[in-house]
Amino acid sequence: MTQFDPRRQPLRLAPHLLTTAAAIGIALLAGKPFAASEAQELPVLTPQQTAYLETQAYAAAAAPAGLNAPEAVPVQIRRGETFEQAVRRAGVRAEDASAVAATIASAFDLKDIRAGAKFETAVSRPRGGVGEARLIGLTMRTGPASQLTVSRSFDGALRLRSLDEKITHETVVARDKVQGSLSASARELGATSAVVRRASQLFAHKFDMQRDVRSADEFTLVFDRSVTESGRTIETGDLMYAELKGQVFYRFERPGTGKVEYFDSTGKNVRSTMMRTPLQNFRRVSSNYGYRTHPISGYRKMHQGMDFAASTGTPIVAPSDGVIVEARRWGGYGNWIRVRHANGLETGYGHLSRFAAGARAGQRVTQGQVIGYVGNTGNSTGPHLHYEMWRNGQRINPASVRTQEGTILAGTELAAFRAEKARIDRIIAAGGQSRPVVQNASSGLRPIES
């Protein structure tokens, strides 16, 4: 059996060479000779198709006698654990774990692997259930668009391959009608959770996202992203433009401030002093402000707030800038937060499952910042948010608050905004744009949330 030489440099194959190799492997497995002089031109395969064909070829040929076909076993490295120890937890022999670690180490410093990193092994188990499993292959991502794959060849030796996908930086114009929910519809068009969250916060200044937005309402989102050849989004930039039901929002950084804000087509800041609701994602208003029969006591009494039915863990955001004055356990309210805002307004939030990181008395919060998460603590019959509001110490109906719009640009700021608006409008008219291919995406983009 050929022994693996850890000093051997890894074989690096471009995606189009992998396509040819996969086709040759399939032809050999089928018992047909591969003759380059007589071969027809191969169709161009996507990276996903190439990976599938390779997987099938290796699965058909790599399982040693007496072992079942390889099965995928995902592994996540634990704190204080070495890469080799993590491989052993897949149930393979110590020799296999040591050999694959040495193979990977010839191309990648294993010291750079941190706890929480994931990789996938292909393991063949004995047909009779007796004996040790055999490691057939391992795939580990080493960068946003690169991965190392170790596979066992026909003679039993381990072979290392490196695949680097090209990355394209592009501006996406996602335009459609709402189907089910805005969040789900936007994700279908490639929007990430960060993009959807930002758009929802903007729309919340104008709409009640649960009651005002319906299926068939048209929306448009424009955002930057970096995408691999296989279509996987690895980084996103800020939301540049958002439109829903005729309401438009343009991203603009006012000269000299370094602060990103959103304005309508005339240059008016769309940021109102108070958002309509502290939740962008809830099922319904389960109880309004006013007299009702209490669901637990059975008595008719005043309900001094609004209840929003939502799933446990739904983020709660500050509807306006302010300071947290309470973040504690408070009787029937369970986990409770109270925030003081400008103009004598205060808001309260009850039954939280937990507080956001750093949420404590004295902390300043900005509009749209997550302060806690929906829960079912205290006297509660199910997961929901109890939302209260005070003006000058007197409880008021949160739905009755009318807020003012933000500032309007003028002078040189307005001229700069109009230039940026014209640029974004050209991108929308063109349906998006792509930048030159780069190997490492950067320029203000942020990694995708896992």
Tab-separated table of C-alpha atoms in Angstrom:
chain	number	residue	atom	x	y	z
A	1	MET	CA	0.000	0.000	0.000
A	2	THR	CA	1.300	3.423	-0.872
A	3	GLN	CA	2.221	5.368	2.205
A	4	PHE	CA	1.196	8.989	2.587
A	5	ASP	CA	4.112	11.434	2.590
A	6	PRO	CA	3.203	14.437	4.813
A	7	ARG	CA	5.915	16.502	3.081
A	8	ARG	CA	4.091	16.281	-0.240
A	9	GLN	CA	2.539	19.562	-1.335
A	10	PRO	CA	-1.245	19.514	-1.679
A	11	LEU	CA	-2.661	19.097	-5.134
A	12	ARG	CA	-4.591	22.277	-6.047
A	13	LEU	CA	-7.214	21.893	-8.735
A	14	ALA	CA	-9.277	24.623	-10.302
A	15	PRO	CA	-13.056	23.953	-10.414
A	16	HIS	CA	-13.056	23.224	-14.176
A	17	LEU	CA	-10.310	20.588	-13.732
A	18	LEU	CA	-12.391	18.915	-11.020
A	19	THR	CA	-15.224	18.647	-13.545
A	20	THR	CA	-12.991	16.733	-15.995
A	21	ALA	CA	-11.588	14.514	-13.223
A	22	ALA	CA	-15.091	13.649	-12.018
A	23	ALA	CA	-16.152	12.698	-15.559
A	24	ILE	CA	-13.101	10.447	-15.988
A	25	GLY	CA	-13.782	8.777	-12.648
A	26	ILE	CA	-17.367	8.009	-13.593
A	27	ALA	CA	-16.303	6.600	-16.946
A	28	LEU	CA	-13.803	4.267	-15.249
A	29	LEU	CA	-16.381	3.124	-12.720
A	30	ALA	CA	-18.753	2.291	-15.571
A	31	GLY	CA	-16.102	0.089	-17.165
A	32	LYS	CA	-15.686	2.313	-20.210
A	33	PRO	CA	-12.253	3.505	-21.343
A	34	PHE	CA	-11.714	7.240	-21.505
A	35	ALA	CA	-10.312	8.308	-24.845
A	36	ALA	CA	-9.540	12.004	-25.044
A	37	SER	CA	-9.298	11.939	-28.830
A	38	GLU	CA	-12.831	10.589	-29.201
A	39	ALA	CA	-14.497	12.332	-26.257
A	40	GLN	CA	-17.311	14.748	-26.948
A	41	GLU	CA	-17.201	18.207	-25.440
A	42	LEU	CA	-18.339	17.990	-21.821
A	43	PRO	CA	-21.134	20.256	-20.627
A	44	VAL	CA	-20.143	22.905	-18.092
A	45	LEU	CA	-21.114	21.725	-14.613
A	46	THR	CA	-21.839	23.859	-11.592
A	47	PRO	CA	-19.659	23.405	-8.479
A	48	GLN	CA	-22.603	21.648	-6.790
A	49	GLN	CA	-22.924	19.156	-9.660
A	50	THR	CA	-19.179	18.544	-9.633
A	51	ALA	CA	-19.183	17.898	-5.891
A	52	TYR	CA	-22.118	15.498	-6.251
A	53	LEU	CA	-20.423	13.499	-9.012
A	54	GLU	CA	-17.203	13.297	-7.007
A	55	THR	CA	-19.082	12.133	-3.937
A	56	GLN	CA	-20.801	9.377	-5.922
A	57	ALA	CA	-17.521	8.229	-7.447
A	58	TYR	CA	-15.670	8.104	-4.138
A	59	ALA	CA	-18.582	6.409	-2.380
A	60	ALA	CA	-18.689	3.681	-5.023
A	61	ALA	CA	-14.959	3.027	-4.961
A	62	ALA	CA	-13.633	4.013	-1.550
A	63	ALA	CA	-15.374	1.581	0.802
A	64	PRO	CA	-12.942	-1.243	1.590
A	65	ALA	CA	-14.138	-4.852	1.519
A	66	GLY	CA	-16.321	-5.754	4.486
A	67	LEU	CA	-17.372	-2.167	5.160
A	68	ASN	CA	-20.584	-0.339	4.388
A	69	ALA	CA	-20.738	2.648	2.052
A	70	PRO	CA	-19.399	5.813	3.710
A	71	GLU	CA	-21.775	7.915	5.793
A	72	ALA	CA	-21.373	11.611	6.581
A	73	VAL	CA	-20.466	12.333	10.215
A	74	PRO	CA	-20.307	16.054	11.127
A	75	VAL	CA	-17.872	17.043	13.886
A	76	GLN	CA	-17.486	20.258	15.871
A	77	ILE	CA	-14.257	20.908	17.765
A	78	ARG	CA	-14.733	21.312	21.496
A	79	ARG	CA	-12.904	23.674	23.833
A	80	GLY	CA	-9.463	22.311	24.754
A	81	GLU	CA	-9.643	19.604	22.088
A	82	THR	CA	-7.100	19.022	19.326
A	83	PHE	CA	-8.072	18.437	15.714
A	84	GLU	CA	-6.936	14.814	15.935
A	85	GLN	CA	-9.004	14.210	19.069
A	86	ALA	CA	-12.045	15.655	17.312
A	87	VAL	CA	-11.542	13.293	14.365
A	88	ARG	CA	-11.387	10.362	16.794
A	89	ARG	CA	-14.883	11.271	18.038
A	90	ALA	CA	-16.214	10.353	14.603
A	91	GLY	CA	-15.605	6.749	15.712
A	92	VAL	CA	-12.542	5.977	13.579
A	93	ARG	CA	-9.244	4.298	14.400
A	94	ALA	CA	-6.463	6.251	16.111
A	95	GLU	CA	-4.189	5.541	13.112
A	96	ASP	CA	-6.735	7.087	10.745
A	97	ALA	CA	-7.154	10.169	12.917
A	98	SER	CA	-3.379	10.644	13.138
A	99	ALA	CA	-2.903	10.152	9.399
A	100	VAL	CA	-5.611	12.604	8.363
A	101	ALA	CA	-4.318	15.196	10.853
A	102	ALA	CA	-0.832	14.883	9.336
A	103	THR	CA	-2.305	15.204	5.855
A	104	ILE	CA	-4.227	18.386	6.694
A	105	ALA	CA	-1.211	19.817	8.551
A	106	SER	CA	0.860	19.647	5.347
A	107	ALA	CA	-1.290	22.433	3.887
A	108	PHE	CA	-2.893	24.178	6.879
A	109	ASP	CA	-1.649	25.044	10.360
A	110	LEU	CA	-3.931	23.117	12.704
A	111	LYS	CA	-3.096	25.581	15.485
A	112	ASP	CA	-5.317	28.093	13.695
A	113	ILE	CA	-8.403	25.937	14.269
A	114	ARG	CA	-10.521	27.245	17.138
A	115	ALA	CA	-13.186	25.661	19.326
A	116	GLY	CA	-16.517	25.657	17.521
A	117	ALA	CA	-15.002	25.014	14.092
A	118	LYS	CA	-16.847	22.368	12.091
A	119	PHE	CA	-15.824	19.784	9.536
A	120	GLU	CA	-17.401	16.704	8.003
A	121	THR	CA	-15.998	13.189	7.863
A	122	ALA	CA	-16.974	10.237	5.659
A	123	VAL	CA	-16.860	7.042	7.709
A	124	SER	CA	-17.385	3.408	6.658
A	125	ARG	CA	-18.576	1.021	9.367
A	126	PRO	CA	-18.169	-2.787	9.457
A	127	ARG	CA	-20.995	-4.677	7.763
A	128	GLY	CA	-21.220	-7.204	10.563
A	129	GLY	CA	-21.025	-4.584	13.274
A	130	VAL	CA	-17.743	-5.976	14.588
A	131	GLY	CA	-14.487	-4.049	14.349
A	132	GLU	CA	-13.497	-0.423	13.955
A	133	ALA	CA	-14.864	2.058	11.485
A	134	ARG	CA	-12.627	3.374	8.715
A	135	LEU	CA	-12.123	7.007	7.761
A	136	ILE	CA	-12.778	7.404	4.042
A	137	GLY	CA	-12.649	11.170	3.699
A	138	LEU	CA	-12.800	14.554	5.424
A	139	THR	CA	-13.790	18.030	4.250
A	140	MET	CA	-12.882	21.196	6.145
A	141	ARG	CA	-13.515	24.805	5.181
A	142	THR	CA	-10.365	26.884	5.661
A	143	GLY	CA	-11.714	30.246	4.501
A	144	PRO	CA	-14.833	31.974	3.217
A	145	ALA	CA	-14.375	30.378	-0.226
A	146	SER	CA	-11.715	27.701	0.286
A	147	GLN	CA	-11.718	24.167	1.585
A	148	LEU	CA	-9.435	21.161	1.982
A	149	THR	CA	-10.654	17.655	1.197
A	150	VAL	CA	-8.893	14.443	2.194
A	151	SER	CA	-10.065	11.270	0.459
A	152	ARG	CA	-8.850	7.691	0.399
A	153	SER	CA	-7.760	6.612	-3.075
A	154	PHE	CA	-8.247	3.188	-4.678
A	155	ASP	CA	-4.967	1.895	-3.186
A	156	GLY	CA	-5.917	3.059	0.321
A	157	ALA	CA	-3.593	6.078	0.467
A	158	LEU	CA	-4.846	9.478	1.593
A	159	ARG	CA	-4.964	12.229	-1.003
A	160	LEU	CA	-5.294	15.951	-0.258
A	161	ARG	CA	-7.093	18.399	-2.551
A	162	SER	CA	-7.562	22.141	-2.176
A	163	LEU	CA	-10.465	24.011	-3.753
A	164	ASP	CA	-10.552	27.799	-3.949
A	165	GLU	CA	-13.683	29.414	-5.325
A	166	LYS	CA	-13.558	32.860	-6.839
A	167	ILE	CA	-15.517	35.595	-5.057
A	168	THR	CA	-17.567	38.250	-6.787
A	169	HIS	CA	-18.622	41.497	-5.132
A	170	GLU	CA	-22.043	42.527	-6.422
A	171	THR	CA	-24.963	44.822	-5.742
A	172	VAL	CA	-28.254	42.942	-5.641
A	173	VAL	CA	-31.636	44.416	-6.520
A	174	ALA	CA	-34.174	42.107	-4.840
A	175	ARG	CA	-37.646	42.971	-6.119
A	176	ASP	CA	-40.837	40.932	-5.703
A	177	LYS	CA	-44.224	40.741	-4.038
A	178	VAL	CA	-44.661	39.649	-0.430
A	179	GLN	CA	-45.551	35.964	-0.277
A	180	GLY	CA	-46.324	34.790	3.237
A	181	SER	CA	-44.023	37.248	5.018
A	182	LEU	CA	-41.600	39.966	3.993
A	183	SER	CA	-38.734	38.189	5.758
A	184	ALA	CA	-39.280	34.872	3.953
A	185	SER	CA	-39.812	36.588	0.602
A	186	ALA	CA	-36.618	38.637	0.940
A	187	ARG	CA	-34.575	35.577	1.909
A	188	GLU	CA	-35.775	33.785	-1.216
A	189	LEU	CA	-34.092	36.567	-3.203
A	190	GLY	CA	-30.764	36.264	-1.369
A	191	ALA	CA	-31.220	38.756	1.472
A	192	THR	CA	-29.520	37.789	4.727
A	193	SER	CA	-30.843	38.115	8.265
A	194	ALA	CA	-28.888	41.368	8.740
A	195	VAL	CA	-30.405	42.907	5.604
A	196	VAL	CA	-33.935	41.793	6.536
A	197	ARG	CA	-33.540	43.091	10.089
A	198	ARG	CA	-32.398	46.524	8.886
A	199	ALA	CA	-35.259	46.741	6.363
A	200	SER	CA	-37.808	45.710	8.996
A	201	GLN	CA	-36.573	48.436	11.346
A	202	LEU	CA	-36.962	51.039	8.610
A	203	PHE	CA	-40.435	49.868	7.609
A	204	ALA	CA	-41.494	49.824	11.267
A	205	HIS	CA	-41.328	53.651	11.220
A	206	LYS	CA	-44.177	53.687	8.717
A	207	PHE	CA	-46.067	50.423	9.127
A	208	ASP	CA	-47.348	47.950	11.660
A	209	MET	CA	-45.510	45.024	10.066
A	210	GLN	CA	-48.162	42.482	11.060
A	211	ARG	CA	-51.326	44.412	10.255
A	212	ASP	CA	-50.334	46.824	7.465
A	213	VAL	CA	-48.290	44.470	5.264
A	214	ARG	CA	-50.200	41.932	3.150
A	215	SER	CA	-49.389	39.314	0.540
A	216	ALA	CA	-48.935	40.812	-2.934
A	217	ASP	CA	-47.534	44.080	-1.508
A	218	GLU	CA	-44.506	44.971	-3.630
A	219	PHE	CA	-41.072	45.511	-2.088
A	220	THR	CA	-37.526	46.241	-3.280
A	221	LEU	CA	-34.262	45.826	-1.367
A	222	VAL	CA	-30.829	46.856	-2.682
A	223	PHE	CA	-27.696	45.633	-0.894
A	224	ASP	CA	-24.060	44.676	-1.477
A	225	ARG	CA	-22.823	41.157	-1.013
A	226	SER	CA	-19.863	38.908	-1.790
A	227	VAL	CA	-20.832	35.605	-3.370
A	228	THR	CA	-18.855	32.491	-4.324
A	229	GLU	CA	-18.977	30.677	-7.660
A	230	SER	CA	-21.433	28.200	-6.162
A	231	GLY	CA	-23.819	31.012	-5.223
A	232	ARG	CA	-23.105	31.045	-1.485
A	233	THR	CA	-23.270	34.502	0.108
A	234	ILE	CA	-20.336	34.944	2.472
A	235	GLU	CA	-20.476	38.667	3.307
A	236	THR	CA	-22.997	41.481	3.090
A	237	GLY	CA	-22.821	45.251	3.155
A	238	ASP	CA	-25.324	47.800	4.392
A	239	LEU	CA	-28.814	48.020	2.984
A	240	MET	CA	-28.623	50.753	0.319
A	241	TYR	CA	-32.311	51.124	-0.549
A	242	ALA	CA	-35.624	49.751	0.657
A	243	GLU	CA	-39.133	50.242	-0.687
A	244	LEU	CA	-42.469	48.884	0.509
A	245	LYS	CA	-45.936	49.974	-0.558
A	246	GLY	CA	-44.560	53.159	-2.109
A	247	GLN	CA	-42.479	54.192	0.930
A	248	VAL	CA	-38.802	54.549	-0.050
A	249	PHE	CA	-35.640	54.678	2.056
A	250	TYR	CA	-32.230	55.739	0.678
A	251	ARG	CA	-29.011	55.114	2.595
A	252	PHE	CA	-26.915	58.265	3.011
A	253	GLU	CA	-23.887	59.154	5.114
A	254	ARG	CA	-23.954	62.864	5.900
A	255	PRO	CA	-20.547	64.444	5.113
A	256	GLY	CA	-18.321	64.802	8.144
A	257	THR	CA	-20.561	62.805	10.503
A	258	GLY	CA	-19.623	59.218	9.688
A	259	LYS	CA	-23.193	58.332	10.598
A	260	VAL	CA	-25.415	56.313	8.272
A	261	GLU	CA	-29.033	57.498	8.028
A	262	TYR	CA	-31.980	56.815	5.734
A	263	PHE	CA	-33.960	59.474	3.876
A	264	ASP	CA	-36.975	59.565	1.598
A	265	SER	CA	-36.731	60.752	-2.024
A	266	THR	CA	-36.980	64.430	-0.985
A	267	GLY	CA	-34.171	64.284	1.583
A	268	LYS	CA	-36.336	63.990	4.681
A	269	ASN	CA	-34.991	61.693	7.396
A	270	VAL	CA	-37.444	58.791	7.679
A	271	ARG	CA	-36.411	58.100	11.248
A	272	SER	CA	-39.416	59.058	13.381
A	273	THR	CA	-39.041	59.848	17.057
A	274	MET	CA	-40.879	56.650	18.064
A	275	MET	CA	-41.295	53.358	16.161
A	276	ARG	CA	-44.815	51.981	15.829
A	277	THR	CA	-44.041	48.770	17.745
A	278	PRO	CA	-41.035	47.336	19.624
A	279	LEU	CA	-41.336	44.068	17.667
A	280	GLN	CA	-40.811	43.609	13.943
A	281	ASN	CA	-41.934	39.997	14.045
A	282	PHE	CA	-45.028	38.966	15.996
A	283	ARG	CA	-48.140	36.924	15.274
A	284	ARG	CA	-50.837	39.341	16.423
A	285	VAL	CA	-51.892	41.879	19.046
A	286	SER	CA	-53.410	39.502	21.561
A	287	SER	CA	-54.751	42.178	23.921
A	288	ASN	CA	-55.205	45.921	23.477
A	289	TYR	CA	-55.088	48.718	26.033
A	290	GLY	CA	-58.342	48.990	28.042
A	291	TYR	CA	-60.737	46.982	30.205
A	292	ARG	CA	-60.807	43.214	29.754
A	293	THR	CA	-61.417	39.971	31.624
A	294	HIS	CA	-58.059	38.955	33.031
A	295	PRO	CA	-57.041	35.512	31.630
A	296	ILE	CA	-55.666	34.310	34.991
A	297	SER	CA	-57.754	35.986	37.739
A	298	GLY	CA	-61.005	35.951	35.749
A	299	TYR	CA	-61.880	39.469	36.961
A	300	ARG	CA	-62.668	42.356	34.671
A	301	LYS	CA	-59.947	44.953	35.112
A	302	MET	CA	-57.933	47.571	33.297
A	303	HIS	CA	-55.208	46.283	31.000
A	304	GLN	CA	-52.645	49.075	31.071
A	305	GLY	CA	-50.670	48.121	28.006
A	306	MET	CA	-50.643	46.105	24.768
A	307	ASP	CA	-49.837	42.407	24.422
A	308	PHE	CA	-48.056	41.073	21.351
A	309	ALA	CA	-48.206	37.298	20.829
A	310	ALA	CA	-44.790	36.167	19.562
A	311	SER	CA	-42.447	33.195	19.738
A	312	THR	CA	-40.074	32.863	22.673
A	313	GLY	CA	-36.756	34.478	21.782
A	314	THR	CA	-38.179	37.085	19.383
A	315	PRO	CA	-35.953	40.212	19.670
A	316	ILE	CA	-37.431	43.306	21.367
A	317	VAL	CA	-36.016	46.660	20.250
A	318	ALA	CA	-36.026	50.112	21.786
A	319	PRO	CA	-38.625	52.145	19.823
A	320	SER	CA	-36.653	55.342	20.484
A	321	ASP	CA	-33.356	56.514	21.949
A	322	GLY	CA	-33.280	56.422	25.726
A	323	VAL	CA	-31.759	55.116	28.958
A	324	ILE	CA	-32.633	51.857	30.717
A	325	VAL	CA	-33.820	52.674	34.232
A	326	GLU	CA	-34.838	49.134	35.264
A	327	ALA	CA	-33.779	45.646	34.154
A	328	ARG	CA	-34.838	43.146	36.789
A	329	ARG	CA	-37.320	40.548	37.953
A	330	TRP	CA	-40.590	42.248	38.969
A	331	GLY	CA	-43.435	40.111	40.362
A	332	GLY	CA	-46.107	39.121	37.856
A	333	TYR	CA	-44.259	40.963	35.067
A	334	GLY	CA	-41.457	38.401	35.246
A	335	ASN	CA	-38.294	39.695	33.614
A	336	TRP	CA	-38.934	43.407	33.192
A	337	ILE	CA	-37.245	46.361	31.477
A	338	ARG	CA	-38.201	50.048	31.671
A	339	VAL	CA	-36.647	52.690	29.370
A	340	ARG	CA	-36.806	56.497	29.770
A	341	HIS	CA	-37.055	58.472	26.518
A	342	ALA	CA	-37.222	62.180	25.655
A	343	ASN	CA	-40.298	64.408	26.094
A	344	GLY	CA	-41.441	62.690	29.298
A	345	LEU	CA	-42.066	59.288	27.652
A	346	GLU	CA	-41.164	55.942	29.222
A	347	THR	CA	-41.745	52.396	27.942
A	348	GLY	CA	-41.935	49.079	29.797
A	349	TYR	CA	-41.529	45.458	28.655
A	350	GLY	CA	-42.745	42.431	30.608
A	351	HIS	CA	-42.488	38.610	30.590
A	352	LEU	CA	-39.073	38.584	28.851
A	353	SER	CA	-37.256	35.273	28.497
A	354	ARG	CA	-33.933	37.093	28.964
A	355	PHE	CA	-32.263	40.481	28.698
A	356	ALA	CA	-29.950	41.432	25.835
A	357	ALA	CA	-26.228	41.371	26.560
A	358	GLY	CA	-25.290	44.470	28.552
A	359	ALA	CA	-28.896	45.511	29.214
A	360	ARG	CA	-28.818	47.021	32.715
A	361	ALA	CA	-29.898	50.159	34.559
A	362	GLY	CA	-28.004	53.189	33.312
A	363	GLN	CA	-27.251	51.832	29.845
A	364	ARG	CA	-28.008	54.150	26.923
A	365	VAL	CA	-29.872	52.551	24.022
A	366	THR	CA	-30.514	53.728	20.483
A	367	GLN	CA	-33.632	53.339	18.383
A	368	GLY	CA	-33.816	49.811	16.963
A	369	GLN	CA	-31.291	48.363	19.428
A	370	VAL	CA	-32.195	44.935	20.840
A	371	ILE	CA	-32.827	45.183	24.602
A	372	GLY	CA	-34.416	41.789	25.358
A	373	TYR	CA	-36.279	38.764	24.054
A	374	VAL	CA	-39.907	37.656	24.216
A	375	GLY	CA	-40.683	35.060	26.852
A	376	ASN	CA	-43.260	33.606	29.236
A	377	THR	CA	-41.973	34.626	32.685
A	378	GLY	CA	-44.135	35.901	35.550
A	379	ASN	CA	-47.947	35.664	35.415
A	380	SER	CA	-48.317	34.702	31.774
A	381	THR	CA	-50.463	32.207	29.867
A	382	GLY	CA	-48.101	31.924	26.900
A	383	PRO	CA	-45.126	33.563	25.144
A	384	HIS	CA	-45.848	37.243	24.500
A	385	LEU	CA	-44.610	40.768	25.124
A	386	HIS	CA	-46.508	43.047	27.501
A	387	TYR	CA	-45.769	46.623	26.362
A	388	GLU	CA	-46.554	49.696	28.462
A	389	MET	CA	-46.032	53.416	27.992
A	390	TRP	CA	-46.080	56.448	30.309
A	391	ARG	CA	-46.163	60.168	29.602
A	392	ASN	CA	-45.066	62.321	32.527
A	393	GLY	CA	-45.678	59.412	34.900
A	394	GLN	CA	-49.190	58.584	33.670
A	395	ARG	CA	-49.895	55.351	31.802
A	396	ILE	CA	-51.175	55.916	28.252
A	397	ASN	CA	-52.275	53.776	25.317
A	398	PRO	CA	-49.109	52.978	23.261
A	399	ALA	CA	-51.207	52.995	20.074
A	400	SER	CA	-52.237	56.614	20.682
A	401	VAL	CA	-48.743	58.107	20.424
A	402	ARG	CA	-48.181	60.286	17.363
A	403	THR	CA	-44.566	61.010	16.505
A	404	GLN	CA	-42.750	63.582	14.404
A	405	GLU	CA	-40.490	62.943	11.417
A	406	GLY	CA	-36.776	63.688	11.459
A	407	THR	CA	-34.786	66.520	9.916
A	408	ILE	CA	-34.755	67.613	6.270
A	409	LEU	CA	-31.456	67.967	4.377
A	410	ALA	CA	-30.522	71.315	2.854
A	411	GLY	CA	-27.643	73.046	1.087
A	412	THR	CA	-24.512	71.034	0.348
A	413	GLU	CA	-25.882	68.005	2.257
A	414	LEU	CA	-28.963	67.935	0.048
A	415	ALA	CA	-26.791	68.174	-3.090
A	416	ALA	CA	-24.634	65.261	-1.884
A	417	PHE	CA	-27.741	63.230	-1.085
A	418	ARG	CA	-29.197	63.839	-4.550
A	419	ALA	CA	-25.977	62.599	-6.144
A	420	GLU	CA	-26.066	59.417	-4.047
A	421	LYS	CA	-29.767	58.947	-4.771
A	422	ALA	CA	-29.091	59.231	-8.521
A	423	ARG	CA	-26.369	56.568	-8.247
A	424	ILE	CA	-28.672	54.153	-6.423
A	425	ASP	CA	-31.478	54.838	-8.914
A	426	ARG	CA	-29.135	53.897	-11.786
A	427	ILE	CA	-28.272	50.614	-10.076
A	428	ILE	CA	-31.969	49.810	-9.600
A	429	ALA	CA	-32.713	50.655	-13.252
A	430	ALA	CA	-29.883	48.338	-14.362
A	431	GLY	CA	-31.112	45.515	-12.124
A	432	GLY	CA	-27.901	45.438	-10.079
A	433	GLN	CA	-24.206	45.314	-10.864
A	434	SER	CA	-21.110	43.163	-10.383
A	435	ARG	CA	-17.574	44.218	-9.492
A	436	PRO	CA	-14.339	42.558	-10.654
A	437	VAL	CA	-13.720	39.164	-9.101
A	438	VAL	CA	-11.629	39.322	-5.934
A	439	GLN	CA	-10.131	36.578	-3.812
A	440	ASN	CA	-10.765	38.113	-0.414
A	441	ALA	CA	-13.964	40.112	-0.004
A	442	SER	CA	-13.628	43.245	2.077
A	443	SER	CA	-14.476	46.952	1.696
A	444	GLY	CA	-17.018	47.400	4.445
A	445	LEU	CA	-18.678	44.014	4.153
A	446	ARG	CA	-19.424	41.922	7.208
A	447	PRO	CA	-19.359	38.109	7.620
A	448	ILE	CA	-22.652	36.272	7.347
A	449	GLU	CA	-24.163	35.238	10.680
A	450	SER	CA	-24.029	31.553	11.328
